[in-house]
Structure formats: C-alpha cells, structure tokens
C-alpha cells in the first residue's frame, strides 16, 4: 500500500514537473518568445514584438534547428553545368571561375546530410533557456537569452559535440519562415536584394537582381555587412547577426587571407524556406572537421523590428560591429590636400603618368597608357579618365603644362572618340580605349557600343569641358548630336538597350536590362543646351529606372570585363537622381536618390571590427585599422565581383555624395562612411607618386597599370572636401558642382563658376607650394574674392578630436608686396570673427575643433 502511494505521488510529481516545463518563455518589455513541448520536441509557439501602442505577432513561429554533416569532405571540383547558363560566360574567364565556384555543392547548399530537429530537453537558469538534443552523429546544447543592452535582440549560443568523425556545419535555427507571397523585402548586403524570388539563377545569384529561388550560401568575403535580413508584409523584419570575430579576417597577420571561408550566409534555410540563416563553421572549410568528443561553438543574435530593414542593418553596422569607433582610431600621415598637390606633379610628368600623343585622323590626340587587359589590345591601349578633374585642376592651378600640353590633346581625343560619319552610331562614343598600334577605338571587352557609353564619354565628358569652356562651338555641336542620338535610342517605356553589336547594329546582352543611369546624358544636354526635349527624355528614363531598378533593388554595372556585374554605377545613380531633383524640384527624384544611396551603403565593408593589433605588409608594420577594409567600397561585389579576390577599392568616388546625403537626411551612416573611406588611408598610398592603390589587396603598390586613376583621385578628393565645407558651414561656403564622373562613381568637378564664401563671391584657387601646415589631419582649400579683394584659406579638421596646427605662408609677394600679412582675420564656421587683424609673418597657430572648420581671411 505504501509502495502504491509512493508510485502515485511520484507519478503526480513527474506529471506536474512535465506540465511546468511544457511551456517556457523568454520575455522583456520588447519581446516575448514562448516554446511549447510537442511530440517532436520544443517548438517556438509564440514570437511577439511589443510596441508602445500595439503588438505584432509572427504568423508561423518555428524554432527548428539544422546541423549539416558529411563523413567525407564535400566535393570541390565537379560542377553540374545544367541550366546554369555557362555559355554566357565563356568569354569572361574571371566570371566563369567565380560562377563555377558558386555552383559547387556547399554554396548551392546541397552538400552533406541535413539533420533538422526540435530539442527534446529544456532547462531554465537565471533568465536563460538551455536546450539539449542528442542525435546520431552529435549532441547539441543551446543557450538563449534576451540582450540587456539591446532589448530587441535575442542572443544565442550553440555548442555541438561530435559523436562521429566528419565535417559539421551549425546553422542558426529557423526562428520563423516567411511565405513567398508574404515577402516584402530581403537583402543579403553585398550580394543581392529584392521583393521577390527570382527563378533565373544567373540574374539573382550572379547579378543580384532578386532573391535566388534556392537556398544558396555565400561567403563573408563579399558580404559587406554580416546581417541577412528578411521583411514580412506585416512589417516585421528579422536579421541574424554573427558575433564579431566569427567571419574571416582578410589580413590575419602577414599575408592576405581574403579567401578563407569561416561563415556562410543565406536568406533561406536548408529546406528553402525564407528565413535569414548563418552557417559556422562552413561544411568542408576550416574548423568544420571534428573527431568524436570535439566541440564547436557558434554565437549569434536575432534582431527584430517593425520599422524597416535599414534600421536593422544599421544596428548591425553600429551597435554590433562598432563602425563609429573606427573614426576614433584614425590618424593621418599625409593630408588629402598634400596628396592632390603631389599627384598633379605626377600627372605632369610624361614618364611617370605614361602620357603620350598620337596622330589620328589628322589630329594629335593625347592619353595615358592603360596596361590592364583589353579585348584586342597588343599592350597598346590608352585612355583618359576624369575630364572634369583635368579641366578643374588646370583652371585652379593655372599650370601651363596642363593647359598647353594636356588639355588640347585630351580635347582632340574626345572629338575622334565620337563617331562623326552618318549611320546607326553617328554621335555615339565608339569605344573607351584607343589602340594606337591598330589605330582604332574599342570597348573594354568586346566589339559593341553601349548607350551608357554615349552618356559617359560623349555627353558627360563634353559637358564637363563645356562648363569651363562654354564658347567652344565645336563641342556644343557634338553635344547636341550626342543628345539627339541618345533620344533616338530611347525606348517608348524610357529604357535603353544594354549595347549594340558594332557590326550588325543588333542589340546584344539581351538577357540583361540597362538598369544604369543612362538617362543622365540627357540631363547634361538639357542643362547646357536648354532644349526641353532632353529634359522630357531624362525624366522618362529616370521614371523607368526608379520602377525597374530602385524599387526592385536590381542594378547593372558598367565594367565590361566582368560582364556588367553591379558596381559603383549604383552610387552614381543616386547622384543622377539628385541632380535631376535639383533641376525639377520633384520630390519623387529626391526620394529615389536617397533610397539608392541607402542601398549603396551595402557596398561598403563594415567588418571585421578594426583594432590596434600589429600586422605586417612585407617589412612594414601597420596597425590593423590602417589596412582595414572597413569603410571601403566595392568596385563590384556579388558572385562575379573583383571584391571576391581583391577586396574593396581605395577610389572613394561616393564620399562627396554621401556627405550630401547626410546633409539631406541627417542620417549619420552617410557622413561616417564618407569619412571612413577618406581619412587615414596612408597604408595604401605609394610614397613616390602619392597615388593610392586601386585594389585593397595590393596595399601601397601605387597606380600600377592604371596611371589615369590619379585624375579620379584628385576628382573625388576635391568633391569630398568641398562637400564637407558646405556641410560644416550650413552652405555658407558653397560652389556649383559639375557633372558626374564617367564610370567610377558620383563625384563632380568644381571651379568653372564662382561660389559663395560667407556672402563674398569667390573663385577657387590652387596655391601650390605657398601654404603649408604642420598637422596632416588638417585639409585646406583656397579661394579669391571677386569683389572685395579678399583671399581665403579654408581649414578643416578631418579627425574626431580637437587639433592644433601651425600654418605657414611662403611667397608673400604673390599675395601682396609686403614681407607679412598684417590684417588677417580668423573666422569660425558661421563666418563670425574669432581673432581680428592678426599679423602673419612666418606662421600662425590655429586650433580647430573635432570635425570643425576655420577660415583665415586677408586682403
């Protein structure tokens, strides 16, 4: 009898304990998660996001775990070519190599055996939930808790212990799946984004146009921010973010480690359900092989909000990967201003800049050698890059070499680059590059002509020259011919073809759509010629691009050698919309500009967190932050992009545009990214030429095969500095901007017209070897008053701490006839006098607040 009573009481106790554990919760003022015990194990039963006025509940919470296992190393050689459009890439060896790598079993998420389950055991401890599960090949323990610092974040640790020798990959559990018809937006920064699944794998996986319709897993090497995000139609957005240090470090110690694959990212789980997912370690990669008894631990967090994807993305950038802290580490050894001066000397030297003059069609044309691969080239390709920067520098410096030995021959290059003869291509640019041995123009990677090349190399280049030389009637005629050709090629819906075959005139690249700022050529035509036909055509093209590119998150690039993989043309598109807004004042273009700029921030690296750890590049010791990828942008990202091998680029064409976007939106991500790109990049500056390397991977190797890049660097630096001056003075310092720069981004030239400086009408000046500063964190530019006989030196502190500097002026005779300047005035960013009528004899001391601006004015 006593035994029976003991059994009954014991059974009742066990039953009560089991009942108590059938529902387990995690809850705070922002979130509630509830797991329910089922026959399968503990499933997530409720996931509620609490708001101030309402609550949003996830429709189908799940909480399913997945582990991948393979007894043998996954296949890394055999690629099925079925239905993957390999034939499109036969002429593009880089793309083909990247595409084959992307179609292996691990990235296609078909490798190994998948074990999916719900844990059978749970334990509550100190506000945390600990789940356990045993399966054939492993045992698993997971720990879940809500973050005290960020109450909308769920911290998860998964610990796996191997029971069988083999390769393991831990997936972040599927918190909840989103049905395809309930998808509002998804983005895997650096790879792809969109509002719907795209069944064409080449378009989605290769070109980032839509979400791949299968659960592909990508590498962290081109994932600009480690935060795949999926947004439901009900407004709920979910991101999963790995703990810092999970992904690869691109330069661990003494050599490049960009190719390591430690973290996989996906917008789907293994079953193909839409849900942001991480994998660590990656099956078959470093750390994935375990013997029985070995363990692997994976830390990550889920983040939910009911606002938008961009806020989740910024949470990863700022709060988890501490992007803002990077600016505090930066110190500069050579100012941007000093680099401009040194690069002008480099560009004036024929031998260092590889400048030459050639006879072509009765004209002498000048250009710089291009030593990169060009279709049909016999090492004889030449080109010019930034016409706006060329004419700007010549105007501001009044340098006779530039004015007499560069500009006339560069102008002739433009005249013969545009087809003059009647026919289908009359008015178009017939190639970026001139092959001086073959005496012909050619495109980068094939015998075709692109409408956007007409926009770039005819409309924009001629337009920028005409800003400085408005009376050049020959160029005005050429501009009109180009504008008319661009109008004639425009389709009824506003778009253009990607390209036309030069021999047959038939459209080529028919599987692609011209999601690029081709309409901008008509903006140039309207601004200079005033014909409303051009403005109507520009608006028609812009509206098509808003619908087909911006709203869908689908863009096309402009680099022919990688078959137009999405690239810096996306940033250029943002500025193109902004310029159209400046003309029309239509809010729809402003909104499109801002949205495109937000998307372009996902082309900027934000990981790993920069530090002061010492590393070596050859014999030179640098701190980690000095060689960091953080803050730098892609040339092109995604599966095909050069970032896969070479990392980002140092050409920060977007910096000025991001400053302008901050001015418009007050969203600090724009100004922080602009400064992160521009400041303190000394590790990449060639000491001899002062030209930054193009690719991050080459460190400070200099211009290499791209000497024309120095013009682009002068162009973007001036755009950045003048944009910062306008921002810091609330537009009290402001100069008219020219047109976009062809191909590489949104930076624009200055100096073709007077500007405003504290109510004085001024023109920019380039005082070479006359003004010196002893603090390289201070940049400056100068301006001459046109009505008040004043001279201005505008000084900017490009650091986040207060700076002191001594300024020295040489060659006083160029300013006045005395040995000193006796009436100098120091002004703050509002034009208010800080120090009046101070003499300048040899040097003057100046204190400038963090990210501040001061102006010295004298007669």
JSON list of C-alpha atoms in Angstrom, two decimals, residues 213-359:
[
{"chain": "A", "resi": 213, "resn": "UNK", "atom": "CA", "xyz": [14.87, 30.82, -55.51]},
{"chain": "A", "resi": 214, "resn": "UNK", "atom": "CA", "xyz": [17.07, 28.21, -53.83]},
{"chain": "A", "resi": 215, "resn": "UNK", "atom": "CA", "xyz": [18.94, 28.27, -50.51]},
{"chain": "A", "resi": 216, "resn": "UNK", "atom": "CA", "xyz": [22.38, 29.31, -51.76]},
{"chain": "A", "resi": 217, "resn": "UNK", "atom": "CA", "xyz": [25.08, 30.03, -49.16]},
{"chain": "A", "resi": 218, "resn": "UNK", "atom": "CA", "xyz": [27.53, 32.87, -49.82]},
{"chain": "A", "resi": 219, "resn": "UNK", "atom": "CA", "xyz": [30.93, 33.77, -48.40]},
{"chain": "A", "resi": 220, "resn": "UNK", "atom": "CA", "xyz": [31.61, 36.57, -45.95]},
{"chain": "A", "resi": 221, "resn": "UNK", "atom": "CA", "xyz": [34.37, 37.93, -48.22]},
{"chain": "A", "resi": 222, "resn": "UNK", "atom": "CA", "xyz": [31.83, 39.98, -50.20]},
{"chain": "A", "resi": 223, "resn": "UNK", "atom": "CA", "xyz": [29.07, 40.20, -47.59]},
{"chain": "A", "resi": 224, "resn": "UNK", "atom": "CA", "xyz": [29.65, 43.87, -46.82]},
{"chain": "A", "resi": 225, "resn": "UNK", "atom": "CA", "xyz": [27.69, 43.69, -43.55]},
{"chain": "A", "resi": 226, "resn": "UNK", "atom": "CA", "xyz": [27.13, 40.35, -41.83]},
{"chain": "A", "resi": 227, "resn": "UNK", "atom": "CA", "xyz": [23.37, 40.62, -41.49]},
{"chain": "A", "resi": 228, "resn": "UNK", "atom": "CA", "xyz": [20.98, 38.82, -43.85]},
{"chain": "A", "resi": 229, "resn": "UNK", "atom": "CA", "xyz": [17.53, 40.38, -43.42]},
{"chain": "A", "resi": 230, "resn": "UNK", "atom": "CA", "xyz": [14.02, 39.29, -44.40]},
{"chain": "A", "resi": 231, "resn": "UNK", "atom": "CA", "xyz": [10.95, 41.53, -44.04]},
{"chain": "A", "resi": 232, "resn": "UNK", "atom": "CA", "xyz": [7.36, 40.24, -43.87]},
{"chain": "A", "resi": 233, "resn": "UNK", "atom": "CA", "xyz": [4.43, 42.04, -45.49]},
{"chain": "A", "resi": 234, "resn": "UNK", "atom": "CA", "xyz": [3.15, 42.78, -41.98]},
{"chain": "A", "resi": 235, "resn": "UNK", "atom": "CA", "xyz": [6.20, 44.99, -41.44]},
{"chain": "A", "resi": 236, "resn": "UNK", "atom": "CA", "xyz": [8.21, 42.65, -39.20]},
{"chain": "A", "resi": 237, "resn": "UNK", "atom": "CA", "xyz": [11.86, 42.43, -40.17]},
{"chain": "A", "resi": 238, "resn": "UNK", "atom": "CA", "xyz": [14.24, 39.75, -38.94]},
{"chain": "A", "resi": 239, "resn": "UNK", "atom": "CA", "xyz": [18.03, 39.76, -39.11]},
{"chain": "A", "resi": 240, "resn": "UNK", "atom": "CA", "xyz": [20.55, 37.24, -37.85]},
{"chain": "A", "resi": 241, "resn": "UNK", "atom": "CA", "xyz": [23.99, 38.64, -36.99]},
{"chain": "A", "resi": 242, "resn": "UNK", "atom": "CA", "xyz": [27.09, 36.62, -36.05]},
{"chain": "A", "resi": 243, "resn": "UNK", "atom": "CA", "xyz": [29.19, 37.61, -33.07]},
{"chain": "A", "resi": 244, "resn": "UNK", "atom": "CA", "xyz": [32.21, 39.74, -34.11]},
{"chain": "A", "resi": 245, "resn": "UNK", "atom": "CA", "xyz": [35.18, 37.55, -34.92]},
{"chain": "A", "resi": 246, "resn": "UNK", "atom": "CA", "xyz": [33.11, 34.73, -36.43]},
{"chain": "A", "resi": 247, "resn": "UNK", "atom": "CA", "xyz": [33.94, 35.61, -40.03]},
{"chain": "A", "resi": 248, "resn": "UNK", "atom": "CA", "xyz": [37.31, 35.70, -41.72]},
{"chain": "A", "resi": 249, "resn": "UNK", "atom": "CA", "xyz": [39.89, 38.44, -41.17]},
{"chain": "A", "resi": 250, "resn": "UNK", "atom": "CA", "xyz": [41.09, 39.43, -44.67]},
{"chain": "A", "resi": 251, "resn": "UNK", "atom": "CA", "xyz": [44.67, 40.06, -43.45]},
{"chain": "A", "resi": 252, "resn": "UNK", "atom": "CA", "xyz": [45.19, 37.98, -40.33]},
{"chain": "A", "resi": 253, "resn": "UNK", "atom": "CA", "xyz": [48.85, 38.76, -39.78]},
{"chain": "A", "resi": 254, "resn": "UNK", "atom": "CA", "xyz": [51.42, 38.90, -42.58]},
{"chain": "A", "resi": 255, "resn": "UNK", "atom": "CA", "xyz": [49.53, 37.99, -45.73]},
{"chain": "A", "resi": 256, "resn": "UNK", "atom": "CA", "xyz": [46.14, 38.19, -47.39]},
{"chain": "A", "resi": 257, "resn": "UNK", "atom": "CA", "xyz": [43.50, 35.80, -46.03]},
{"chain": "A", "resi": 258, "resn": "UNK", "atom": "CA", "xyz": [40.57, 37.14, -48.01]},
{"chain": "A", "resi": 259, "resn": "UNK", "atom": "CA", "xyz": [39.78, 33.70, -49.40]},
{"chain": "A", "resi": 260, "resn": "UNK", "atom": "CA", "xyz": [39.15, 31.98, -46.07]},
{"chain": "A", "resi": 261, "resn": "UNK", "atom": "CA", "xyz": [35.55, 30.87, -45.59]},
{"chain": "A", "resi": 262, "resn": "UNK", "atom": "CA", "xyz": [34.51, 30.72, -41.95]},
{"chain": "A", "resi": 263, "resn": "UNK", "atom": "CA", "xyz": [30.95, 31.99, -42.18]},
{"chain": "A", "resi": 264, "resn": "UNK", "atom": "CA", "xyz": [28.15, 31.15, -44.59]},
{"chain": "A", "resi": 265, "resn": "UNK", "atom": "CA", "xyz": [25.18, 33.47, -45.09]},
{"chain": "A", "resi": 266, "resn": "UNK", "atom": "CA", "xyz": [21.81, 32.83, -46.71]},
{"chain": "A", "resi": 267, "resn": "UNK", "atom": "CA", "xyz": [18.30, 34.24, -46.96]},
{"chain": "A", "resi": 268, "resn": "UNK", "atom": "CA", "xyz": [16.84, 30.73, -46.77]},
{"chain": "A", "resi": 269, "resn": "UNK", "atom": "CA", "xyz": [17.23, 27.74, -44.52]},
{"chain": "A", "resi": 270, "resn": "UNK", "atom": "CA", "xyz": [18.34, 24.38, -45.87]},
{"chain": "A", "resi": 271, "resn": "UNK", "atom": "CA", "xyz": [14.73, 23.48, -46.73]},
{"chain": "A", "resi": 272, "resn": "UNK", "atom": "CA", "xyz": [14.35, 26.55, -48.94]},
{"chain": "A", "resi": 273, "resn": "UNK", "atom": "CA", "xyz": [12.17, 28.49, -46.51]},
{"chain": "A", "resi": 274, "resn": "UNK", "atom": "CA", "xyz": [12.69, 32.26, -46.49]},
{"chain": "A", "resi": 275, "resn": "UNK", "atom": "CA", "xyz": [14.47, 32.95, -43.23]},
{"chain": "A", "resi": 276, "resn": "UNK", "atom": "CA", "xyz": [17.85, 34.65, -42.68]},
{"chain": "A", "resi": 277, "resn": "UNK", "atom": "CA", "xyz": [20.37, 31.94, -41.87]},
{"chain": "A", "resi": 278, "resn": "UNK", "atom": "CA", "xyz": [24.04, 31.69, -40.89]},
{"chain": "A", "resi": 279, "resn": "UNK", "atom": "CA", "xyz": [26.38, 28.70, -41.04]},
{"chain": "A", "resi": 280, "resn": "UNK", "atom": "CA", "xyz": [29.50, 28.29, -38.90]},
{"chain": "A", "resi": 281, "resn": "UNK", "atom": "CA", "xyz": [31.78, 26.55, -39.44]},
{"chain": "A", "resi": 282, "resn": "UNK", "atom": "CA", "xyz": [31.20, 26.07, -43.16]},
{"chain": "A", "resi": 283, "resn": "UNK", "atom": "CA", "xyz": [30.98, 22.46, -44.26]},
{"chain": "A", "resi": 284, "resn": "UNK", "atom": "CA", "xyz": [34.36, 21.28, -45.51]},
{"chain": "A", "resi": 285, "resn": "UNK", "atom": "CA", "xyz": [36.12, 24.51, -44.53]},
{"chain": "A", "resi": 286, "resn": "UNK", "atom": "CA", "xyz": [38.48, 25.38, -41.69]},
{"chain": "A", "resi": 287, "resn": "UNK", "atom": "CA", "xyz": [37.22, 24.21, -38.33]},
{"chain": "A", "resi": 288, "resn": "UNK", "atom": "CA", "xyz": [34.42, 22.01, -39.68]},
{"chain": "A", "resi": 289, "resn": "UNK", "atom": "CA", "xyz": [36.19, 18.65, -39.24]},
{"chain": "A", "resi": 290, "resn": "UNK", "atom": "CA", "xyz": [35.75, 17.05, -35.82]},
{"chain": "A", "resi": 291, "resn": "UNK", "atom": "CA", "xyz": [36.77, 13.82, -34.20]},
{"chain": "A", "resi": 292, "resn": "UNK", "atom": "CA", "xyz": [34.42, 12.25, -31.63]},
{"chain": "A", "resi": 293, "resn": "UNK", "atom": "CA", "xyz": [34.37, 14.35, -28.48]},
{"chain": "A", "resi": 294, "resn": "UNK", "atom": "CA", "xyz": [35.48, 17.57, -30.17]},
{"chain": "A", "resi": 295, "resn": "UNK", "atom": "CA", "xyz": [33.27, 20.65, -29.84]},
{"chain": "A", "resi": 296, "resn": "UNK", "atom": "CA", "xyz": [32.39, 23.73, -31.87]},
{"chain": "A", "resi": 297, "resn": "UNK", "atom": "CA", "xyz": [30.59, 26.80, -30.52]},
{"chain": "A", "resi": 298, "resn": "UNK", "atom": "CA", "xyz": [28.63, 29.35, -32.56]},
{"chain": "A", "resi": 299, "resn": "UNK", "atom": "CA", "xyz": [27.48, 32.72, -31.17]},
{"chain": "A", "resi": 300, "resn": "UNK", "atom": "CA", "xyz": [24.98, 34.93, -32.96]},
{"chain": "A", "resi": 301, "resn": "UNK", "atom": "CA", "xyz": [21.92, 37.07, -32.35]},
{"chain": "A", "resi": 302, "resn": "UNK", "atom": "CA", "xyz": [18.49, 37.56, -33.85]},
{"chain": "A", "resi": 303, "resn": "UNK", "atom": "CA", "xyz": [17.12, 41.08, -34.19]},
{"chain": "A", "resi": 304, "resn": "UNK", "atom": "CA", "xyz": [13.52, 42.01, -34.89]},
{"chain": "A", "resi": 305, "resn": "UNK", "atom": "CA", "xyz": [11.83, 45.32, -35.57]},
{"chain": "A", "resi": 306, "resn": "UNK", "atom": "CA", "xyz": [8.59, 46.60, -37.05]},
{"chain": "A", "resi": 307, "resn": "UNK", "atom": "CA", "xyz": [10.13, 49.67, -38.72]},
{"chain": "A", "resi": 308, "resn": "UNK", "atom": "CA", "xyz": [12.27, 48.80, -41.75]},
{"chain": "A", "resi": 309, "resn": "UNK", "atom": "CA", "xyz": [15.24, 46.76, -42.90]},
{"chain": "A", "resi": 310, "resn": "UNK", "atom": "CA", "xyz": [17.56, 49.78, -42.90]},
{"chain": "A", "resi": 311, "resn": "UNK", "atom": "CA", "xyz": [17.32, 50.24, -39.14]},
{"chain": "A", "resi": 312, "resn": "UNK", "atom": "CA", "xyz": [18.18, 46.58, -38.56]},
{"chain": "A", "resi": 313, "resn": "UNK", "atom": "CA", "xyz": [21.10, 46.91, -40.95]},
{"chain": "A", "resi": 314, "resn": "UNK", "atom": "CA", "xyz": [22.42, 50.00, -39.12]},
{"chain": "A", "resi": 315, "resn": "UNK", "atom": "CA", "xyz": [22.07, 48.17, -35.80]},
{"chain": "A", "resi": 316, "resn": "UNK", "atom": "CA", "xyz": [24.49, 45.56, -37.12]},
{"chain": "A", "resi": 317, "resn": "UNK", "atom": "CA", "xyz": [26.82, 48.24, -38.51]},
{"chain": "A", "resi": 318, "resn": "UNK", "atom": "CA", "xyz": [26.93, 50.50, -35.44]},
{"chain": "A", "resi": 319, "resn": "UNK", "atom": "CA", "xyz": [25.94, 48.56, -32.35]},
{"chain": "A", "resi": 320, "resn": "UNK", "atom": "CA", "xyz": [27.37, 45.13, -33.08]},
{"chain": "A", "resi": 321, "resn": "UNK", "atom": "CA", "xyz": [30.32, 45.90, -35.36]},
{"chain": "A", "resi": 322, "resn": "UNK", "atom": "CA", "xyz": [31.04, 49.35, -33.84]},
{"chain": "A", "resi": 323, "resn": "UNK", "atom": "CA", "xyz": [31.57, 51.21, -37.10]},
{"chain": "A", "resi": 324, "resn": "UNK", "atom": "CA", "xyz": [31.67, 54.62, -35.41]},
{"chain": "A", "resi": 325, "resn": "UNK", "atom": "CA", "xyz": [34.65, 53.61, -33.25]},
{"chain": "A", "resi": 326, "resn": "UNK", "atom": "CA", "xyz": [36.76, 53.28, -36.40]},
{"chain": "A", "resi": 327, "resn": "UNK", "atom": "CA", "xyz": [36.88, 57.06, -36.85]},
{"chain": "A", "resi": 328, "resn": "UNK", "atom": "CA", "xyz": [38.36, 57.41, -33.38]},
{"chain": "A", "resi": 329, "resn": "UNK", "atom": "CA", "xyz": [41.29, 55.18, -34.33]},
{"chain": "A", "resi": 330, "resn": "UNK", "atom": "CA", "xyz": [42.17, 57.09, -37.47]},
{"chain": "A", "resi": 331, "resn": "UNK", "atom": "CA", "xyz": [45.20, 59.33, -37.70]},
{"chain": "A", "resi": 332, "resn": "UNK", "atom": "CA", "xyz": [46.56, 60.70, -40.97]},
{"chain": "A", "resi": 333, "resn": "UNK", "atom": "CA", "xyz": [50.21, 60.91, -42.03]},
{"chain": "A", "resi": 334, "resn": "UNK", "atom": "CA", "xyz": [49.57, 62.69, -45.34]},
{"chain": "A", "resi": 335, "resn": "UNK", "atom": "CA", "xyz": [46.66, 65.05, -45.83]},
{"chain": "A", "resi": 336, "resn": "UNK", "atom": "CA", "xyz": [44.33, 64.81, -48.77]},
{"chain": "A", "resi": 337, "resn": "UNK", "atom": "CA", "xyz": [45.37, 68.33, -49.76]},
{"chain": "A", "resi": 338, "resn": "UNK", "atom": "CA", "xyz": [49.02, 67.37, -49.90]},
{"chain": "A", "resi": 339, "resn": "UNK", "atom": "CA", "xyz": [48.19, 64.32, -51.99]},
{"chain": "A", "resi": 340, "resn": "UNK", "atom": "CA", "xyz": [46.40, 66.46, -54.57]},
{"chain": "A", "resi": 341, "resn": "UNK", "atom": "CA", "xyz": [49.44, 68.68, -54.95]},
{"chain": "A", "resi": 342, "resn": "UNK", "atom": "CA", "xyz": [51.79, 65.71, -55.29]},
{"chain": "A", "resi": 343, "resn": "UNK", "atom": "CA", "xyz": [49.54, 63.91, -57.79]},
{"chain": "A", "resi": 344, "resn": "UNK", "atom": "CA", "xyz": [49.47, 66.99, -60.03]},
{"chain": "A", "resi": 345, "resn": "UNK", "atom": "CA", "xyz": [53.26, 66.73, -60.26]},
{"chain": "A", "resi": 346, "resn": "UNK", "atom": "CA", "xyz": [52.95, 63.03, -61.04]},
{"chain": "A", "resi": 347, "resn": "UNK", "atom": "CA", "xyz": [50.43, 63.69, -63.81]},
{"chain": "A", "resi": 348, "resn": "UNK", "atom": "CA", "xyz": [52.55, 66.43, -65.38]},
{"chain": "A", "resi": 349, "resn": "UNK", "atom": "CA", "xyz": [55.45, 64.03, -65.81]},
{"chain": "A", "resi": 350, "resn": "UNK", "atom": "CA", "xyz": [55.10, 62.16, -69.10]},
{"chain": "A", "resi": 351, "resn": "UNK", "atom": "CA", "xyz": [57.18, 59.19, -67.99]},
{"chain": "A", "resi": 352, "resn": "UNK", "atom": "CA", "xyz": [55.52, 58.56, -64.63]},
{"chain": "A", "resi": 353, "resn": "UNK", "atom": "CA", "xyz": [51.95, 59.18, -65.82]},
{"chain": "A", "resi": 354, "resn": "UNK", "atom": "CA", "xyz": [52.54, 57.28, -69.09]},
{"chain": "A", "resi": 355, "resn": "UNK", "atom": "CA", "xyz": [51.16, 60.16, -71.15]},
{"chain": "A", "resi": 356, "resn": "UNK", "atom": "CA", "xyz": [51.73, 60.23, -74.90]},
{"chain": "A", "resi": 357, "resn": "UNK", "atom": "CA", "xyz": [50.44, 61.93, -78.04]},
{"chain": "A", "resi": 358, "resn": "UNK", "atom": "CA", "xyz": [49.38, 60.07, -81.19]},
{"chain": "A", "resi": 359, "resn": "UNK", "atom": "CA", "xyz": [48.43, 61.03, -84.76]}
]
